Amino acid sequence: MTDIATNLREVKAQLPEGVRLIAVSKYHPAASIQAAYNAGQRCFGESHAQELDRKAALLPRDIEWHFIGHLQTNKVKYIAPYIAMIQSVDSLRLMHEIDKQAAKCGRVIDILLELHIAQEATKYGFTPSACREMLAAGEWRAMSHVRICGVMMMASNVDDEEAIAREFDAARACFEGLRHDFFADSPSFCHCSWGMSHDFPIAVRHGSTMVRVGTTIFGEREYR
Ligand SMILES: *Cc1c(COP(=O)(O)O)cnc(C)c1O
């Protein structure tokens, strides 16, 4: 049996001061989330809107939910009333929809821009140059119901730790450049979300401020 409280404690022991832990609970039942909650965890990551909706309704109100999967624009309305942060914003169109739905709820929703740095062709996200172009175009400045809080990325799923570290360094360099050029006056642009079960110890040595760890805390996911 998975001892969630022990796993959580072991992951947290490896995180430097100031690095936030998002416990990725996708495909795990509400009872597992409740166990982590009882052990003190408050931030959870989910990647499907319907699954998140179903579980959020069953769980304590003070959980901070982070959306980390590919989000279709037609699903934004379901999570807009309560989502704490949408980390996987990979298009201007999605950002517009989040702005619109957040306005309807009278909220400002925190978002991260998803960067595509890894080699894999299937990953979503902005390349660093596309991200820069999008910000330079300036449309986002009129979106008063989204707050851009930083960047997120997933490294290539490889064993080569140096290759992974290089991708994290590239993401951090991109973040620094964007902060310098577009967010110099925005202290809330401060988050670098990278590091998963297999690479979070590398991530925290390479600029991460927020790790998203699932399997190491909850065990293997059961896809049904
Ligand atoms: C599933 C997922 C994670 C967590 O992965 P683990 O390997 O289980 O730690 C992190 N980030 C994203 C975007 C994910 O989809």
Coordinates of N, CA, C and O in Angstrom, one line a residue, residues 22-23 25 33 42-46 52 55-57 59-67 82-86:
I22 N 3.5 21.1 -5.8 CA 2.2 20.8 -6.3 C 2.1 19.3 -6.4 O 2.8 18.6 -7.1
A23 N 1.2 18.7 -5.6 CA 1.0 17.2 -5.6 C 0.0 16.9 -6.8 O -1.1 17.3 -6.8
S25 N -2.4 14.9 -8.6 CA -3.3 13.9 -8.2 C -4.2 13.3 -9.3 O -5.1 12.6 -9.1
I33 N -6.3 12.1 -2.3 CA -6.1 13.5 -2.1 C -6.3 13.9 -0.7 O -5.6 14.7 0.0
R42 N -1.7 21.3 0.6 CA -2.9 22.1 0.2 C -2.9 22.3 -1.3 O -4.0 22.7 -1.8
C43 N -1.8 22.2 -2.0 CA -1.8 22.4 -3.5 C -1.8 21.2 -4.3 O -0.9 20.3 -4.1
F44 N -2.8 21.0 -5.2 CA -2.9 19.8 -6.0 C -3.0 20.2 -7.5 O -3.5 21.2 -7.8
G45 N -2.4 19.3 -8.3 CA -2.5 19.5 -9.7 C -3.3 18.5 -10.4 O -3.2 17.3 -10.2
E46 N -4.2 18.9 -11.4 CA -5.0 18.0 -12.1 C -4.9 18.4 -13.6 O -4.6 19.6 -13.9
L52 N -11.3 17.0 -12.5 CA -11.1 18.0 -11.4 C -12.4 18.5 -10.8 O -12.5 18.5 -9.6
K55 N -13.8 15.8 -8.5 CA -13.1 15.7 -7.2 C -13.2 16.9 -6.3 O -13.3 16.8 -5.1
A56 N -13.1 18.1 -7.0 CA -13.1 19.3 -6.2 C -14.4 19.4 -5.4 O -14.4 19.9 -4.2
A57 N -15.5 18.9 -5.9 CA -16.8 19.0 -5.2 C -16.8 18.1 -4.0 O -17.6 18.3 -3.1
L59 N -14.1 17.5 -2.0 CA -12.9 17.7 -1.2 C -13.0 19.1 -0.5 O -13.8 20.0 -0.9
P60 N -12.1 19.3 0.5 CA -12.2 20.6 1.3 C -12.0 21.8 0.4 O -11.3 21.8 -0.6
R61 N -12.7 22.9 0.8 CA -12.8 24.1 0.0 C -11.4 24.9 -0.1 O -11.2 25.7 -0.9
D62 N -10.6 24.6 0.9 CA -9.4 25.4 1.0 C -8.2 24.8 0.2 O -7.1 25.3 0.2
I63 N -8.5 23.8 -0.6 CA -7.5 23.2 -1.5 C -7.2 24.2 -2.6 O -8.2 24.9 -3.2
E64 N -6.0 24.4 -3.0 CA -5.5 25.2 -4.1 C -5.3 24.3 -5.3 O -4.4 23.6 -5.3
W65 N -6.2 24.4 -6.3 CA -6.1 23.6 -7.4 C -5.3 24.2 -8.6 O -5.6 25.4 -8.9
H66 N -4.4 23.5 -9.1 CA -3.6 24.0 -10.2 C -3.9 23.1 -11.5 O -3.9 21.9 -11.4
F67 N -4.3 23.8 -12.6 CA -4.5 23.0 -13.8 C -3.2 22.9 -14.6 O -2.6 23.9 -14.8
Y82 N -13.2 28.5 -9.6 CA -12.4 28.1 -8.4 C -10.9 27.9 -8.6 O -10.1 27.7 -7.7
I83 N -10.5 27.7 -9.9 CA -9.1 27.3 -10.1 C -8.1 28.4 -9.5 O -8.3 29.6 -9.7
A84 N -7.0 27.9 -8.9 CA -6.1 28.8 -8.3 C -5.1 29.3 -9.3 O -4.7 30.5 -9.4
M85 N -4.7 28.3 -10.2 CA -3.7 28.7 -11.2 C -3.8 27.8 -12.4 O -4.0 26.5 -12.2
I86 N -3.8 28.3 -13.6 CA -3.8 27.5 -14.8 C -2.3 27.6 -15.3 O -1.9 28.6 -15.8

